[in-house]
Amino acid sequence: MFAVYAETFSTDDPLSGLVVGERPDPEVPDGWTTVTVKAAALNHHDLWSLRGVGLKEEALPMILGCDASGIDEDGNEVVVHAVVSDPSWRGDETFDPKRSLLSERYQGTFSDKVAVPRANVVPKPASMSFEEAACLPTAWLTAYRMLFGQGDLKPGDTVLVQGAGGGVASALIILARAGGLRVLATSRDESKRTRALEIGAHEVYESGARLPVKVDAVMETVGRATWSHSIRSLRPGGRVVISGTTSGPKLDDAELTRIFFLQLSVVGSTMGTRAELASLVTLLDATGTRPLIDRTLPMEKARDGFSAMASGDVFGKIVFTR
Ligand SMILES: NC(=O)c1ccc[n+]([C@@H]2O[C@H](COP(=O)([O-])OP(=O)(O)OC[C@H]3O[C@@H](n4cnc5c(N)ncnc54)[C@H](OP(=O)(O)O)[C@@H]3O)[C@@H](O)[C@H]2O)c1
């Protein structure tokens, strides 16, 4: 079948190991089903995979892609939950030490078909396109859990979103606004700051700029480049929720003194549960809120999408269609 996969790793030139070609049909273990892929969204995770982060050499070649929407074996329109937990695991799947994401241990979604555990398919509402639905399982689910799960934010709270242009960051802005929060956002790029206002941010600032108010919570996916600013932007007792380190995990200054003196919380967040994905789908269906799609490309042109993400030339999600 057609597939977009990682053949080798390269830290400096991740696209050198990317192949747009053919792979065997997926193996379907007992209790699993296959989904015919209609749309799949690109995540920074796919670039990390090509750099060899989170993916083992012996797993190559590996079909990339965590996110998909499509049609299951019974003809239902579905969204795929990307977190695969151990069959014996009960409760929050993101806490399972043996969990993996599609494209880490099991083949990913950038292909004609993807095999997933039966429990990993969630109904797609008719109101939502396949392209929109494909944005939800990673970036949007992560944003949802960061804000309303790990962040415990409520209407009226003030939140800062760092790096407005990213897939998770744009989801954070749109969802935070839909959830009744006051939304501040930063970006290095003026045009991205303007776009952030258009999608729901109340105020935007250059990366690192001093804010006129202290915020209840900061949503972090950038890491080293914005960490100090995130900690300095919090009110006493505030909380930073972190789900990524795009600019690197090693900090120049962890701001430890400020963290204890102002009694700040640093909370990690990773993906979300199947139940949270179902709640997110319901929220979007009910409110008409929709993912922001930067561009839609046929999956054969996946390399163009990877290049855009690698250069940071993106605002919202890049979606591949079959
Ligand atoms: N834990 C999880 O479950 C989970 C799930 C999804 C994603 N993630 C992680 O979260 C991160 C974001 O993912 P994504 O898919 O949203 O990636 P993305 O679409 O590539 O977004 C990256 C954004 O980070 C900002 N950025 C990058 N380098 C920066 C720098 N040096 N200084 C300031 N800002 C910088 C940019 O914002 P501006 O250009 O607007 O400044 C950029 O738009 C990745 O590291 C990813 O691995 C984790």
XYZ file of C-alpha atoms and ligand atoms in Angstrom:
370
model
C 0.000 0.000 0.000
C 0.985 3.663 -0.339
C 2.864 4.958 2.720
C 5.059 7.799 3.961
C 7.763 6.368 6.210
C 11.072 6.868 7.990
C 13.895 4.744 6.552
C 16.850 6.299 8.420
C 17.447 8.940 11.108
C 19.303 12.229 10.803
C 19.538 14.878 13.506
C 20.667 17.631 11.148
C 18.735 16.714 8.012
C 15.641 14.809 9.158
C 13.996 14.888 5.726
C 16.854 12.819 4.258
C 15.355 9.683 5.843
C 11.787 10.353 4.663
C 10.410 8.068 1.928
C 7.150 8.489 0.008
C 6.609 5.000 -1.361
C 5.094 1.590 -0.677
C 4.899 -0.594 2.441
C 3.148 -3.917 3.150
C -0.454 -3.834 4.411
C -0.632 -3.612 8.233
C -0.745 -6.712 10.409
C -3.987 -6.813 12.390
C -3.625 -8.466 15.842
C -6.654 -9.973 17.636
C -8.902 -7.231 18.978
C -7.607 -4.712 16.456
C -9.320 -3.246 13.403
C -8.194 -1.432 10.270
C -9.189 2.088 9.359
C -9.071 3.259 5.743
C -7.361 6.623 6.055
C -9.103 9.653 4.535
C -7.016 12.355 6.211
C -3.981 12.473 8.500
C -2.387 15.482 10.208
C 1.331 16.213 10.564
C 2.818 16.800 14.013
C 6.227 17.858 15.257
C 6.382 14.295 16.581
C 6.880 13.105 12.976
C 9.944 15.334 12.617
C 11.307 14.106 15.974
C 10.855 10.531 14.675
C 12.995 11.322 11.599
C 15.644 12.653 14.012
C 15.525 9.355 15.930
C 13.838 10.850 19.000
C 11.264 8.460 20.509
C 11.759 5.890 17.744
C 14.219 2.965 17.883
C 16.553 2.049 15.009
C 15.278 -1.556 15.013
C 11.719 -0.267 14.397
C 12.722 1.135 10.978
C 11.260 1.340 8.417
C 8.337 2.952 10.270
C 5.255 4.516 8.698
C 4.946 7.988 10.242
C 1.815 9.777 11.469
C -0.078 9.690 14.769
C -3.341 11.245 13.621
C -6.008 9.921 11.296
C -9.650 10.079 10.420
C -11.225 7.576 8.084
C -13.646 4.705 7.666
C -13.628 1.618 9.864
C -14.299 -1.962 8.749
C -18.051 -1.495 9.340
C -18.256 1.627 7.189
C -18.396 4.122 10.103
C -16.654 7.504 9.911
C -14.147 7.578 12.770
C -11.315 9.475 14.436
C -8.337 7.397 15.601
C -7.028 7.749 19.173
C -3.232 7.644 18.802
C -2.333 6.378 22.303
C -1.979 2.590 22.307
C -1.987 1.217 25.859
C -1.352 -2.349 27.012
C -4.523 -4.518 26.700
C -4.364 -5.206 30.452
C -4.159 -1.503 31.373
C -7.193 0.096 33.068
C -7.798 3.808 33.692
C -6.031 6.818 32.160
C -4.166 5.420 29.135
C -1.569 8.214 29.267
C -0.302 6.845 32.613
C 0.390 3.353 31.221
C 4.211 2.932 31.329
C 3.911 0.554 28.347
C 1.877 2.942 26.195
C 3.130 4.104 22.813
C 1.896 6.434 20.111
C 1.084 5.199 16.642
C 4.325 5.336 14.599
C 6.508 4.478 17.628
C 5.932 0.720 18.094
C 3.027 0.217 15.695
C 2.869 1.528 12.130
C 1.503 5.069 11.766
C -1.264 6.763 9.844
C 0.415 8.212 6.711
C -0.792 5.338 4.536
C -3.856 3.825 2.889
C -4.743 1.830 5.998
C -3.810 1.828 9.675
C -4.356 -0.970 12.208
C -5.482 0.114 15.695
C -7.029 -1.522 18.772
C -10.823 -1.544 18.430
C -11.102 0.686 21.522
C -9.052 3.366 19.727
C -11.752 4.468 17.297
C -14.076 7.312 18.224
C -17.111 8.233 16.088
C -16.591 11.272 13.830
C -19.609 13.583 13.804
C -21.123 14.301 10.376
C -20.689 18.049 11.030
C -16.903 17.708 10.907
C -14.825 17.103 7.770
C -12.259 14.302 7.668
C -9.550 16.981 7.422
C -10.781 18.744 10.583
C -11.200 15.468 12.468
C -7.639 14.411 11.572
C -6.269 17.385 13.550
C -7.760 16.229 16.832
C -5.937 13.107 18.140
C -2.544 14.680 18.923
C -2.285 18.486 18.838
C -5.881 19.264 19.753
C -6.208 16.523 22.343
C -2.940 17.652 23.931
C -4.183 21.249 24.033
C -7.527 20.162 25.526
C -5.892 18.216 28.374
C -3.346 20.989 29.008
C -6.040 23.627 29.472
C -8.917 21.827 31.117
C -7.236 18.750 32.605
C -3.686 19.414 33.832
C -4.232 23.184 33.757
C -7.609 23.012 35.558
C -8.526 26.356 33.988
C -11.995 27.840 34.343
C -13.888 30.587 32.484
C -12.489 33.987 33.465
C -8.944 32.713 34.135
C -6.055 34.291 32.216
C -3.736 32.057 30.182
C -0.552 32.735 28.210
C 0.152 30.576 25.139
C 3.797 30.577 23.995
C 4.727 30.261 20.281
C 1.332 31.033 18.762
C 2.014 29.540 15.343
C 2.408 25.900 16.354
C -0.158 23.158 15.891
C -0.642 22.717 19.641
C -0.367 26.464 20.310
C -3.029 27.447 17.765
C -5.300 24.743 19.211
C -4.645 26.165 22.696
C -5.657 29.664 21.586
C -8.876 28.542 19.889
C -9.911 26.146 22.677
C -9.034 28.598 25.460
C -11.165 31.275 23.841
C -14.031 28.799 23.336
C -13.701 27.875 27.026
C -14.197 31.466 28.212
C -10.579 32.213 29.175
C -8.691 35.470 28.716
C -6.043 34.526 26.162
C -2.600 36.124 25.784
C -0.204 34.730 23.179
C 3.385 35.267 22.042
C 5.059 34.690 18.706
C 8.406 35.606 17.190
C 6.662 36.585 14.004
C 4.466 39.668 13.511
C 2.181 38.063 10.941
C 1.646 35.094 13.273
C 0.744 37.518 16.071
C -1.880 39.072 13.806
C -3.236 35.621 12.965
C -3.338 34.752 16.666
C -5.642 37.721 17.264
C -7.866 36.579 14.392
C -8.285 33.074 15.861
C -9.161 34.229 19.366
C -6.254 35.683 21.323
C -7.274 38.839 23.232
C -3.703 40.213 23.280
C -0.468 39.255 21.540
C 3.172 40.001 22.344
C 6.608 39.428 20.889
C 8.328 36.361 22.342
C 9.950 37.395 25.630
C 8.094 40.736 25.974
C 7.109 41.829 29.480
C 3.351 41.352 29.965
C 1.136 44.030 31.542
C -0.479 41.419 33.827
C 0.583 38.220 35.563
C -1.320 35.187 34.319
C -2.975 32.248 36.097
C -1.312 29.696 33.825
C 1.159 29.410 30.943
C 0.907 26.765 28.231
C 4.441 25.734 27.194
C 5.464 23.723 24.131
C 8.573 25.716 23.136
C 10.927 24.867 26.018
C 14.339 26.504 26.347
C 13.555 29.632 24.282
C 10.509 30.660 26.339
C 10.855 28.902 29.729
C 12.229 31.818 31.707
C 9.571 34.132 30.312
C 6.864 31.599 31.155
C 7.912 31.393 34.807
C 8.287 35.170 35.075
C 4.795 35.718 33.621
C 2.969 33.740 36.347
C 1.110 35.199 39.311
C 1.970 33.819 42.767
C 0.510 30.299 42.957
C 0.265 30.104 39.150
C 0.928 27.044 37.039
C 2.933 26.260 33.929
C 1.714 23.283 31.937
C 4.368 21.851 29.613
C 3.884 19.320 26.833
C 6.839 19.992 24.529
C 10.320 21.447 24.119
C 10.579 22.379 20.429
C 13.554 24.713 20.997
C 15.306 22.207 23.285
C 14.918 20.787 26.811
C 18.134 22.128 28.384
C 17.418 25.375 30.216
C 19.752 28.342 30.666
C 17.907 29.207 33.884
C 15.196 26.982 35.377
C 14.054 29.941 37.554
C 14.028 27.675 40.625
C 14.102 30.551 43.101
C 11.020 32.115 41.577
C 9.280 28.722 41.471
C 9.570 28.141 45.220
C 9.227 31.743 46.351
C 6.036 32.336 44.362
C 4.826 28.777 45.047
C 4.425 28.022 41.350
C 3.430 24.630 39.935
C 5.118 22.965 36.982
C 2.846 20.327 35.498
C 3.602 17.949 32.645
C 0.969 16.947 30.134
C 0.999 14.275 27.442
C -1.677 13.571 24.852
C -5.040 12.619 26.409
C -7.336 9.698 27.074
C -9.818 8.185 24.658
C -12.597 9.650 26.859
C -11.010 13.116 26.581
C -10.836 12.715 22.791
C -14.548 11.836 22.764
C -15.299 14.915 24.945
C -13.239 17.131 22.632
C -15.123 15.821 19.590
C -18.442 16.505 21.370
C -17.315 20.030 22.319
C -16.411 20.894 18.718
C -19.576 19.304 17.340
C -21.736 21.283 19.783
C -19.997 24.661 19.496
C -18.933 24.755 15.835
C -15.339 25.448 16.975
C -12.983 23.961 14.400
C -9.242 23.233 14.077
C -7.218 25.772 12.136
C -5.771 24.138 9.020
C -2.692 25.843 7.584
C -2.745 23.782 4.373
C -4.115 20.551 2.962
C -1.879 18.473 0.687
C -2.385 15.146 -1.049
C -0.365 12.566 0.922
C 1.920 12.085 -2.107
C 3.157 15.658 -1.409
C 3.931 14.899 2.261
C 7.551 16.019 1.828
C 6.356 19.605 1.192
C 4.445 19.537 4.478
C 7.454 18.200 6.410
C 9.662 20.937 4.878
C 7.209 23.657 5.916
C 7.104 22.350 9.478
C 10.892 22.003 9.680
C 11.325 25.637 8.624
C 8.586 26.887 10.983
C 6.546 28.161 8.030
C 3.218 27.090 9.473
C 0.230 28.511 11.309
C -2.121 25.765 12.425
C -2.222 22.198 11.171
C -0.824 20.621 8.000
C -3.206 17.918 6.782
C -2.566 15.149 4.231
C -5.475 13.608 2.335
C -5.944 10.246 0.542
N 3.431 15.777 25.063
C 2.601 15.574 24.059
O 1.689 14.775 24.132
C 2.754 16.391 22.827
C 1.737 16.422 21.876
C 1.885 17.267 20.772
C 3.042 18.005 20.636
N 4.037 17.894 21.545
C 5.269 18.679 21.419
O 4.920 20.063 21.456
C 5.776 20.806 20.602
C 4.940 21.578 19.602
O 4.362 20.662 18.706
P 3.622 21.193 17.410
O 3.201 19.997 16.623
O 2.619 22.227 17.826
O 4.868 21.879 16.664
P 4.904 23.051 15.627
O 3.569 23.112 14.938
O 6.118 22.843 14.808
O 5.072 24.368 16.560
C 6.243 24.847 17.023
C 6.066 26.337 17.473
O 7.023 26.589 18.489
C 7.463 27.923 18.405
N 8.949 27.937 18.413
C 9.780 27.060 17.834
N 11.064 27.400 18.061
C 11.011 28.526 18.806
C 12.016 29.382 19.350
N 13.318 29.139 19.199
N 11.605 30.453 20.057
C 10.291 30.721 20.227
N 9.305 29.928 19.719
C 9.678 28.865 19.013
C 7.004 28.507 17.100
O 6.077 29.535 17.376
P 6.206 31.009 16.694
O 6.823 30.809 15.333
O 4.800 31.493 16.655
O 7.070 31.816 17.594
C 6.357 27.313 16.385
O 5.210 27.694 15.677
C 6.721 19.791 19.954
O 7.949 19.815 20.644
C 6.006 18.470 20.115
O 6.889 17.377 20.159
C 3.902 17.110 22.642
